[in-house]
Amino acid sequence: MDIKNLFGAMNEVQAKMEGVKKQLDQLTVTKETGAGLVQVTVNGSKKVCAISIDEKLLNKTDRQMVQDLIIGAVNLALEEVDHKIQAVIQEHAAML
C-alpha cells in the first residue's frame, strides 16, 4: 500500500468515527425503578440528562429509598447505554 492509499484509508476511518460520534451523541436511554416511580435518562456520552420522581414517592419520608431507586435507575441506564455504544461501534467496525 502506498502512502497516498494509506492517507485515503485514514481519512475514511476518521470520517466513519465522526459518524459513530454523531450517532452516539443522539443516543438516549431511559430506565426506571420502583415500578416507574423513578426514571432516569442517560445520553451516549454517559451523562444523566433527566431524572423524574413520581409525586407519590416525594410525599414519603424515606429518603434512603428514594436515593436507592435513583442509583438503581442510573446504573440500569448506564448499563444499557454501554450495550448500545458497543453495538454502534461493532456495526461501524464491521464496515471498515
PDB file of C-alpha atoms in Angstrom:
ATOM      1  CA  MET A   1       0.000   0.000   0.000  1.00  0.00           C
ATOM      2  CA  ASP A   2       1.466   3.347  -0.964  1.00  0.00           C
ATOM      3  CA  ILE A   3       1.348   6.456   1.195  1.00  0.00           C
ATOM      4  CA  LYS A   4      -1.494   8.024  -0.818  1.00  0.00           C
ATOM      5  CA  ASN A   5      -3.718   4.985  -0.263  1.00  0.00           C
ATOM      6  CA  LEU A   6      -2.751   4.910   3.404  1.00  0.00           C
ATOM      7  CA  PHE A   7      -3.827   8.531   3.901  1.00  0.00           C
ATOM      8  CA  GLY A   8      -7.026   7.841   1.995  1.00  0.00           C
ATOM      9  CA  ALA A   9      -7.798   4.911   4.272  1.00  0.00           C
ATOM     10  CA  MET A  10      -7.028   7.020   7.350  1.00  0.00           C
ATOM     11  CA  ASN A  11      -9.400   9.739   6.144  1.00  0.00           C
ATOM     12  CA  GLU A  12     -12.101   7.134   5.589  1.00  0.00           C
ATOM     13  CA  VAL A  13     -11.659   5.737   9.101  1.00  0.00           C
ATOM     14  CA  GLN A  14     -11.745   9.254  10.543  1.00  0.00           C
ATOM     15  CA  ALA A  15     -14.982  10.022   8.677  1.00  0.00           C
ATOM     16  CA  LYS A  16     -16.554   6.803   9.958  1.00  0.00           C
ATOM     17  CA  MET A  17     -15.506   7.644  13.516  1.00  0.00           C
ATOM     18  CA  GLU A  18     -17.191  11.046  13.167  1.00  0.00           C
ATOM     19  CA  GLY A  19     -20.329   9.189  12.079  1.00  0.00           C
ATOM     20  CA  VAL A  20     -20.105   6.987  15.170  1.00  0.00           C
ATOM     21  CA  LYS A  21     -19.695  10.050  17.397  1.00  0.00           C
ATOM     22  CA  LYS A  22     -22.747  11.743  15.859  1.00  0.00           C
ATOM     23  CA  GLN A  23     -24.796   8.584  16.281  1.00  0.00           C
ATOM     24  CA  LEU A  24     -23.738   8.255  19.922  1.00  0.00           C
ATOM     25  CA  ASP A  25     -24.491  11.942  20.572  1.00  0.00           C
ATOM     26  CA  GLN A  26     -28.105  11.272  19.534  1.00  0.00           C
ATOM     27  CA  LEU A  27     -28.432   8.117  21.641  1.00  0.00           C
ATOM     28  CA  THR A  28     -30.563   8.300  24.796  1.00  0.00           C
ATOM     29  CA  VAL A  29     -31.705   5.595  27.185  1.00  0.00           C
ATOM     30  CA  THR A  30     -34.433   5.900  29.822  1.00  0.00           C
ATOM     31  CA  LYS A  31     -34.707   3.334  32.598  1.00  0.00           C
ATOM     32  CA  GLU A  32     -36.995   3.131  35.601  1.00  0.00           C
ATOM     33  CA  THR A  33     -37.036   1.574  39.037  1.00  0.00           C
ATOM     34  CA  GLY A  34     -39.684   1.180  41.696  1.00  0.00           C
ATOM     35  CA  ALA A  35     -42.363   0.271  39.133  1.00  0.00           C
ATOM     36  CA  GLY A  36     -41.857   3.604  37.369  1.00  0.00           C
ATOM     37  CA  LEU A  37     -41.560   5.780  40.464  1.00  0.00           C
ATOM     38  CA  VAL A  38     -38.087   6.918  39.363  1.00  0.00           C
ATOM     39  CA  GLN A  39     -36.997   7.391  35.743  1.00  0.00           C
ATOM     40  CA  VAL A  40     -33.519   8.362  34.584  1.00  0.00           C
ATOM     41  CA  THR A  41     -32.423   9.335  31.071  1.00  0.00           C
ATOM     42  CA  VAL A  42     -28.761   8.996  30.051  1.00  0.00           C
ATOM     43  CA  ASN A  43     -27.179  10.006  26.733  1.00  0.00           C
ATOM     44  CA  GLY A  44     -24.493   8.326  24.644  1.00  0.00           C
ATOM     45  CA  SER A  45     -21.837  10.391  26.419  1.00  0.00           C
ATOM     46  CA  LYS A  46     -22.934   8.720  29.662  1.00  0.00           C
ATOM     47  CA  LYS A  47     -24.325  11.964  31.064  1.00  0.00           C
ATOM     48  CA  VAL A  48     -27.565  11.969  33.046  1.00  0.00           C
ATOM     49  CA  CYS A  49     -29.998  14.158  31.067  1.00  0.00           C
ATOM     50  CA  ALA A  50     -33.118  13.853  33.200  1.00  0.00           C
ATOM     51  CA  ILE A  51     -34.429  12.405  36.426  1.00  0.00           C
ATOM     52  CA  SER A  52     -38.153  12.060  37.061  1.00  0.00           C
ATOM     53  CA  ILE A  53     -39.510  11.221  40.509  1.00  0.00           C
ATOM     54  CA  ASP A  54     -43.194  10.410  40.924  1.00  0.00           C
ATOM     55  CA  GLU A  55     -45.125  12.647  43.340  1.00  0.00           C
ATOM     56  CA  LYS A  56     -46.175   9.603  45.370  1.00  0.00           C
ATOM     57  CA  LEU A  57     -42.546   8.947  46.164  1.00  0.00           C
ATOM     58  CA  LEU A  58     -41.809  12.561  47.060  1.00  0.00           C
ATOM     59  CA  ASN A  59     -44.554  12.576  49.670  1.00  0.00           C
ATOM     60  CA  LYS A  60     -42.881   9.739  51.554  1.00  0.00           C
ATOM     61  CA  THR A  61     -40.232  10.448  54.143  1.00  0.00           C
ATOM     62  CA  ASP A  62     -37.933   7.518  53.350  1.00  0.00           C
ATOM     63  CA  ARG A  63     -35.036   9.443  51.816  1.00  0.00           C
ATOM     64  CA  GLN A  64     -32.832   6.320  51.628  1.00  0.00           C
ATOM     65  CA  MET A  65     -35.398   4.502  49.477  1.00  0.00           C
ATOM     66  CA  VAL A  66     -35.545   7.443  47.050  1.00  0.00           C
ATOM     67  CA  GLN A  67     -31.761   7.555  46.849  1.00  0.00           C
ATOM     68  CA  ASP A  68     -31.564   3.803  46.255  1.00  0.00           C
ATOM     69  CA  LEU A  69     -34.152   3.985  43.470  1.00  0.00           C
ATOM     70  CA  ILE A  70     -32.281   6.835  41.771  1.00  0.00           C
ATOM     71  CA  ILE A  71     -28.979   4.961  41.986  1.00  0.00           C
ATOM     72  CA  GLY A  72     -30.628   1.828  40.602  1.00  0.00           C
ATOM     73  CA  ALA A  73     -32.187   3.678  37.663  1.00  0.00           C
ATOM     74  CA  VAL A  74     -28.915   5.464  36.835  1.00  0.00           C
ATOM     75  CA  ASN A  75     -26.980   2.196  36.905  1.00  0.00           C
ATOM     76  CA  LEU A  76     -29.550   0.440  34.690  1.00  0.00           C
ATOM     77  CA  ALA A  77     -29.473   3.306  32.179  1.00  0.00           C
ATOM     78  CA  LEU A  78     -25.664   3.401  32.105  1.00  0.00           C
ATOM     79  CA  GLU A  79     -25.512  -0.358  31.597  1.00  0.00           C
ATOM     80  CA  GLU A  80     -27.908  -0.193  28.642  1.00  0.00           C
ATOM     81  CA  VAL A  81     -26.050   2.776  27.140  1.00  0.00           C
ATOM     82  CA  ASP A  82     -22.831   0.730  27.331  1.00  0.00           C
ATOM     83  CA  HIS A  83     -24.515  -2.097  25.405  1.00  0.00           C
ATOM     84  CA  LYS A  84     -25.828   0.311  22.763  1.00  0.00           C
ATOM     85  CA  ILE A  85     -22.444   2.013  22.402  1.00  0.00           C
ATOM     86  CA  GLN A  86     -20.796  -1.368  21.845  1.00  0.00           C
ATOM     87  CA  ALA A  87     -23.423  -2.247  19.229  1.00  0.00           C
ATOM     88  CA  VAL A  88     -22.816   1.024  17.346  1.00  0.00           C
ATOM     89  CA  ILE A  89     -19.046   0.552  17.465  1.00  0.00           C
ATOM     90  CA  GLN A  90     -19.282  -3.062  16.270  1.00  0.00           C
ATOM     91  CA  GLU A  91     -21.623  -2.046  13.455  1.00  0.00           C
ATOM     92  CA  HIS A  92     -19.201   0.599  12.219  1.00  0.00           C
ATOM     93  CA  ALA A  93     -16.125  -1.573  12.773  1.00  0.00           C
ATOM     94  CA  ALA A  94     -17.645  -4.200  10.502  1.00  0.00           C
ATOM     95  CA  MET A  95     -17.778  -1.585   7.725  1.00  0.00           C
ATOM     96  CA  LEU A  96     -14.043  -0.851   7.936  1.00  0.00           C
TER      97      LEU A  96
END
